[in-house]
């Protein structure tokens, strides 16, 4: 997929809305807009992981003629994509609360925002591969915590 430039939308869809809404459908045999929107959270945050990986591997991917979005549109676009994914990942729970008028405890997931600061700074500064690799691992860990907090709060 990276040679076609389709990895980003596929990552978002299949690690996000399709996984969550599909699981919801299998459990209750009906589609839910809430499940689709909730699925956007891991979709955006998973896409952030792919984006930071693409930023880290930019030079190698360019030489290999991979058509990642970072290679197609440059590292500035990649940085903007990473920031946008994190922003939308944090905005979506607020949207869900506004739409459902409930599950306020799920907003505990917003406490993970400080964990993203170093990752955001690393991407902004386009640090070394080693630092980007550490930020990639931290972004993945942050995704896990965010989703666990969100789901735990949703159940309360």
PDB file of C-alpha atoms in Angstrom:
ATOM      1  CA  UNK A   1       0.000   0.000   0.000  1.00  0.00           C
ATOM      2  CA  UNK A   2       2.871   2.386   0.668  1.00  0.00           C
ATOM      3  CA  UNK A   3       3.843   2.243  -3.006  1.00  0.00           C
ATOM      4  CA  UNK A   4       0.374   3.500  -3.929  1.00  0.00           C
ATOM      5  CA  UNK A   5      -0.042   6.073  -1.163  1.00  0.00           C
ATOM      6  CA  UNK A   6      -3.147   4.387   0.226  1.00  0.00           C
ATOM      7  CA  UNK A   7      -1.795   3.322   3.610  1.00  0.00           C
ATOM      8  CA  UNK A   8      -3.045   6.414   5.442  1.00  0.00           C
ATOM      9  CA  UNK A   9      -6.757   6.156   4.641  1.00  0.00           C
ATOM     10  CA  UNK A  10      -6.670   2.372   5.033  1.00  0.00           C
ATOM     11  CA  UNK A  11      -4.942   2.702   8.415  1.00  0.00           C
ATOM     12  CA  UNK A  12      -7.542   5.200   9.597  1.00  0.00           C
ATOM     13  CA  UNK A  13     -10.537   3.181   8.395  1.00  0.00           C
ATOM     14  CA  UNK A  14      -9.492  -0.321   9.423  1.00  0.00           C
ATOM     15  CA  UNK A  15      -7.852   0.573  12.745  1.00  0.00           C
ATOM     16  CA  UNK A  16     -10.691   2.948  13.553  1.00  0.00           C
ATOM     17  CA  UNK A  17     -14.322   3.152  12.448  1.00  0.00           C
ATOM     18  CA  UNK A  18     -14.475  -0.191  10.652  1.00  0.00           C
ATOM     19  CA  UNK A  19     -12.906  -2.094  13.569  1.00  0.00           C
ATOM     20  CA  UNK A  20     -15.027  -0.443  16.253  1.00  0.00           C
ATOM     21  CA  UNK A  21     -18.329  -0.185  14.363  1.00  0.00           C
ATOM     22  CA  UNK A  22     -17.819  -3.667  12.917  1.00  0.00           C
ATOM     23  CA  UNK A  23     -17.273  -5.134  16.365  1.00  0.00           C
ATOM     24  CA  UNK A  24     -20.302  -3.244  17.654  1.00  0.00           C
ATOM     25  CA  UNK A  25     -22.385  -4.642  14.791  1.00  0.00           C
ATOM     26  CA  UNK A  26     -21.249  -8.199  15.515  1.00  0.00           C
ATOM     27  CA  UNK A  27     -22.224  -7.827  19.158  1.00  0.00           C
ATOM     28  CA  UNK A  28     -25.606  -6.083  18.847  1.00  0.00           C
ATOM     29  CA  UNK A  29     -26.513  -6.647  15.170  1.00  0.00           C
ATOM     30  CA  UNK A  30     -27.135  -2.983  14.415  1.00  0.00           C
ATOM     31  CA  UNK A  31     -25.080  -0.067  13.155  1.00  0.00           C
ATOM     32  CA  UNK A  32     -24.466   2.891  15.409  1.00  0.00           C
ATOM     33  CA  UNK A  33     -23.291   6.395  14.575  1.00  0.00           C
ATOM     34  CA  UNK A  34     -21.858   6.558  18.089  1.00  0.00           C
ATOM     35  CA  UNK A  35     -19.737   3.454  17.411  1.00  0.00           C
ATOM     36  CA  UNK A  36     -18.516   4.913  14.109  1.00  0.00           C
ATOM     37  CA  UNK A  37     -17.567   8.181  15.799  1.00  0.00           C
ATOM     38  CA  UNK A  38     -15.944   6.358  18.724  1.00  0.00           C
ATOM     39  CA  UNK A  39     -13.960   4.360  16.182  1.00  0.00           C
ATOM     40  CA  UNK A  40     -12.526   7.550  14.779  1.00  0.00           C
ATOM     41  CA  UNK A  41     -10.528   7.997  17.995  1.00  0.00           C
ATOM     42  CA  UNK A  42      -8.238   4.969  17.541  1.00  0.00           C
ATOM     43  CA  UNK A  43      -8.336   5.649  13.800  1.00  0.00           C
ATOM     44  CA  UNK A  44      -6.830   9.119  14.185  1.00  0.00           C
ATOM     45  CA  UNK A  45      -4.342   8.064  16.855  1.00  0.00           C
ATOM     46  CA  UNK A  46      -3.264   4.982  14.857  1.00  0.00           C
ATOM     47  CA  UNK A  47      -2.780   7.173  11.827  1.00  0.00           C
ATOM     48  CA  UNK A  48      -0.524   9.385  13.964  1.00  0.00           C
ATOM     49  CA  UNK A  49       1.669   6.322  14.579  1.00  0.00           C
ATOM     50  CA  UNK A  50       1.902   5.631  10.837  1.00  0.00           C
ATOM     51  CA  UNK A  51       2.626   9.280  10.139  1.00  0.00           C
ATOM     52  CA  UNK A  52       5.502   9.523  12.602  1.00  0.00           C
ATOM     53  CA  UNK A  53       6.877   6.288  11.136  1.00  0.00           C
ATOM     54  CA  UNK A  54       6.691   7.829   7.662  1.00  0.00           C
ATOM     55  CA  UNK A  55       8.431  10.980   8.909  1.00  0.00           C
ATOM     56  CA  UNK A  56      11.185   8.875  10.452  1.00  0.00           C
ATOM     57  CA  UNK A  57      11.660   6.860   7.250  1.00  0.00           C
ATOM     58  CA  UNK A  58      11.226   9.770   4.836  1.00  0.00           C
ATOM     59  CA  UNK A  59      14.667   9.570   3.174  1.00  0.00           C
ATOM     60  CA  UNK A  60      14.597   5.767   2.855  1.00  0.00           C
ATOM     61  CA  UNK A  61      11.035   5.797   1.485  1.00  0.00           C
ATOM     62  CA  UNK A  62      11.920   8.516  -1.014  1.00  0.00           C
ATOM     63  CA  UNK A  63      14.894   6.504  -2.304  1.00  0.00           C
ATOM     64  CA  UNK A  64      12.720   3.358  -2.496  1.00  0.00           C
ATOM     65  CA  UNK A  65      10.123   5.330  -4.489  1.00  0.00           C
ATOM     66  CA  UNK A  66       7.405   4.692  -1.917  1.00  0.00           C
ATOM     67  CA  UNK A  67       4.495   7.059  -2.344  1.00  0.00           C
ATOM     68  CA  UNK A  68       3.660   7.704   1.289  1.00  0.00           C
ATOM     69  CA  UNK A  69       1.886  10.982   1.917  1.00  0.00           C
ATOM     70  CA  UNK A  70       5.074  12.326   3.506  1.00  0.00           C
ATOM     71  CA  UNK A  71       7.054  11.508   0.363  1.00  0.00           C
ATOM     72  CA  UNK A  72       4.345  12.873  -1.940  1.00  0.00           C
ATOM     73  CA  UNK A  73       3.756  16.129  -0.076  1.00  0.00           C
ATOM     74  CA  UNK A  74       6.874  16.578   2.061  1.00  0.00           C
ATOM     75  CA  UNK A  75       7.788  16.478   5.709  1.00  0.00           C
ATOM     76  CA  UNK A  76       5.924  19.696   6.490  1.00  0.00           C
ATOM     77  CA  UNK A  77       2.737  17.970   5.375  1.00  0.00           C
ATOM     78  CA  UNK A  78       3.686  14.939   7.500  1.00  0.00           C
ATOM     79  CA  UNK A  79       4.159  17.111  10.569  1.00  0.00           C
ATOM     80  CA  UNK A  80       0.810  18.790   9.937  1.00  0.00           C
ATOM     81  CA  UNK A  81      -0.825  15.377   9.475  1.00  0.00           C
ATOM     82  CA  UNK A  82       0.603  14.166  12.804  1.00  0.00           C
ATOM     83  CA  UNK A  83      -0.584  17.269  14.666  1.00  0.00           C
ATOM     84  CA  UNK A  84      -4.008  17.046  12.998  1.00  0.00           C
ATOM     85  CA  UNK A  85      -4.415  13.388  13.939  1.00  0.00           C
ATOM     86  CA  UNK A  86      -3.613  14.100  17.585  1.00  0.00           C
ATOM     87  CA  UNK A  87      -5.924  17.142  17.620  1.00  0.00           C
ATOM     88  CA  UNK A  88      -8.824  15.226  16.049  1.00  0.00           C
ATOM     89  CA  UNK A  89      -8.201  12.263  18.352  1.00  0.00           C
ATOM     90  CA  UNK A  90      -8.718  14.578  21.318  1.00  0.00           C
ATOM     91  CA  UNK A  91     -11.609  16.488  19.739  1.00  0.00           C
ATOM     92  CA  UNK A  92     -13.684  13.401  18.911  1.00  0.00           C
ATOM     93  CA  UNK A  93     -14.505  12.441  22.544  1.00  0.00           C
ATOM     94  CA  UNK A  94     -15.779  15.974  23.099  1.00  0.00           C
ATOM     95  CA  UNK A  95     -17.979  15.618  20.022  1.00  0.00           C
ATOM     96  CA  UNK A  96     -19.286  12.270  21.271  1.00  0.00           C
ATOM     97  CA  UNK A  97     -20.149  13.716  24.674  1.00  0.00           C
ATOM     98  CA  UNK A  98     -21.954  16.611  23.006  1.00  0.00           C
ATOM     99  CA  UNK A  99     -23.935  14.224  20.765  1.00  0.00           C
ATOM    100  CA  UNK A 100     -24.797  11.593  23.389  1.00  0.00           C
ATOM    101  CA  UNK A 101     -25.221  13.976  26.318  1.00  0.00           C
ATOM    102  CA  UNK A 102     -23.726  11.333  28.558  1.00  0.00           C
ATOM    103  CA  UNK A 103     -20.643   9.335  29.458  1.00  0.00           C
ATOM    104  CA  UNK A 104     -18.826  12.328  30.927  1.00  0.00           C
ATOM    105  CA  UNK A 105     -16.384  10.017  32.689  1.00  0.00           C
ATOM    106  CA  UNK A 106     -14.939   9.053  29.311  1.00  0.00           C
ATOM    107  CA  UNK A 107     -13.342  12.489  29.214  1.00  0.00           C
ATOM    108  CA  UNK A 108     -10.720  11.105  31.605  1.00  0.00           C
ATOM    109  CA  UNK A 109      -8.912  10.147  28.398  1.00  0.00           C
ATOM    110  CA  UNK A 110      -8.041  13.830  27.939  1.00  0.00           C
ATOM    111  CA  UNK A 111      -5.612  13.458  30.844  1.00  0.00           C
ATOM    112  CA  UNK A 112      -3.226  11.747  28.405  1.00  0.00           C
ATOM    113  CA  UNK A 113      -2.635  15.014  26.515  1.00  0.00           C
ATOM    114  CA  UNK A 114       0.529  15.897  28.493  1.00  0.00           C
ATOM    115  CA  UNK A 115       1.999  12.531  27.446  1.00  0.00           C
ATOM    116  CA  UNK A 116       1.839  13.677  23.826  1.00  0.00           C
ATOM    117  CA  UNK A 117       3.821  16.891  24.426  1.00  0.00           C
ATOM    118  CA  UNK A 118       7.286  15.387  23.931  1.00  0.00           C
ATOM    119  CA  UNK A 119       6.082  13.525  20.835  1.00  0.00           C
ATOM    120  CA  UNK A 120       4.610  16.708  19.376  1.00  0.00           C
ATOM    121  CA  UNK A 121       7.833  18.597  20.117  1.00  0.00           C
ATOM    122  CA  UNK A 122       9.938  15.856  18.531  1.00  0.00           C
ATOM    123  CA  UNK A 123       7.839  15.922  15.359  1.00  0.00           C
ATOM    124  CA  UNK A 124       7.886  19.731  15.261  1.00  0.00           C
ATOM    125  CA  UNK A 125      11.676  19.824  15.585  1.00  0.00           C
ATOM    126  CA  UNK A 126      12.109  16.932  13.105  1.00  0.00           C
ATOM    127  CA  UNK A 127      14.634  15.393  15.450  1.00  0.00           C
ATOM    128  CA  UNK A 128      16.927  12.475  14.760  1.00  0.00           C
ATOM    129  CA  UNK A 129      15.709   9.034  13.730  1.00  0.00           C
ATOM    130  CA  UNK A 130      16.387   7.796  17.255  1.00  0.00           C
ATOM    131  CA  UNK A 131      14.178  10.491  18.776  1.00  0.00           C
ATOM    132  CA  UNK A 132      11.460   9.908  16.187  1.00  0.00           C
ATOM    133  CA  UNK A 133      11.607   6.183  16.969  1.00  0.00           C
ATOM    134  CA  UNK A 134      11.154   6.931  20.672  1.00  0.00           C
ATOM    135  CA  UNK A 135       8.294   9.325  19.873  1.00  0.00           C
ATOM    136  CA  UNK A 136       6.709   6.608  17.712  1.00  0.00           C
ATOM    137  CA  UNK A 137       6.831   4.146  20.610  1.00  0.00           C
ATOM    138  CA  UNK A 138       5.489   6.777  23.003  1.00  0.00           C
ATOM    139  CA  UNK A 139       2.662   7.630  20.582  1.00  0.00           C
ATOM    140  CA  UNK A 140       1.690   3.949  20.464  1.00  0.00           C
ATOM    141  CA  UNK A 141       1.727   3.708  24.264  1.00  0.00           C
ATOM    142  CA  UNK A 142      -0.287   6.929  24.507  1.00  0.00           C
ATOM    143  CA  UNK A 143      -2.891   5.469  22.141  1.00  0.00           C
ATOM    144  CA  UNK A 144      -3.266   2.460  24.411  1.00  0.00           C
ATOM    145  CA  UNK A 145      -3.725   4.612  27.527  1.00  0.00           C
ATOM    146  CA  UNK A 146      -6.083   7.013  25.762  1.00  0.00           C
ATOM    147  CA  UNK A 147      -8.371   4.248  24.534  1.00  0.00           C
ATOM    148  CA  UNK A 148      -8.317   2.384  27.863  1.00  0.00           C
ATOM    149  CA  UNK A 149      -9.244   5.572  29.737  1.00  0.00           C
ATOM    150  CA  UNK A 150     -11.918   6.462  27.181  1.00  0.00           C
ATOM    151  CA  UNK A 151     -13.507   3.010  27.244  1.00  0.00           C
ATOM    152  CA  UNK A 152     -13.249   2.765  31.017  1.00  0.00           C
ATOM    153  CA  UNK A 153     -14.965   6.115  31.394  1.00  0.00           C
ATOM    154  CA  UNK A 154     -17.611   5.146  28.842  1.00  0.00           C
ATOM    155  CA  UNK A 155     -18.534   2.114  30.939  1.00  0.00           C
ATOM    156  CA  UNK A 156     -19.087   4.167  34.115  1.00  0.00           C
TER     157      UNK A 156
END
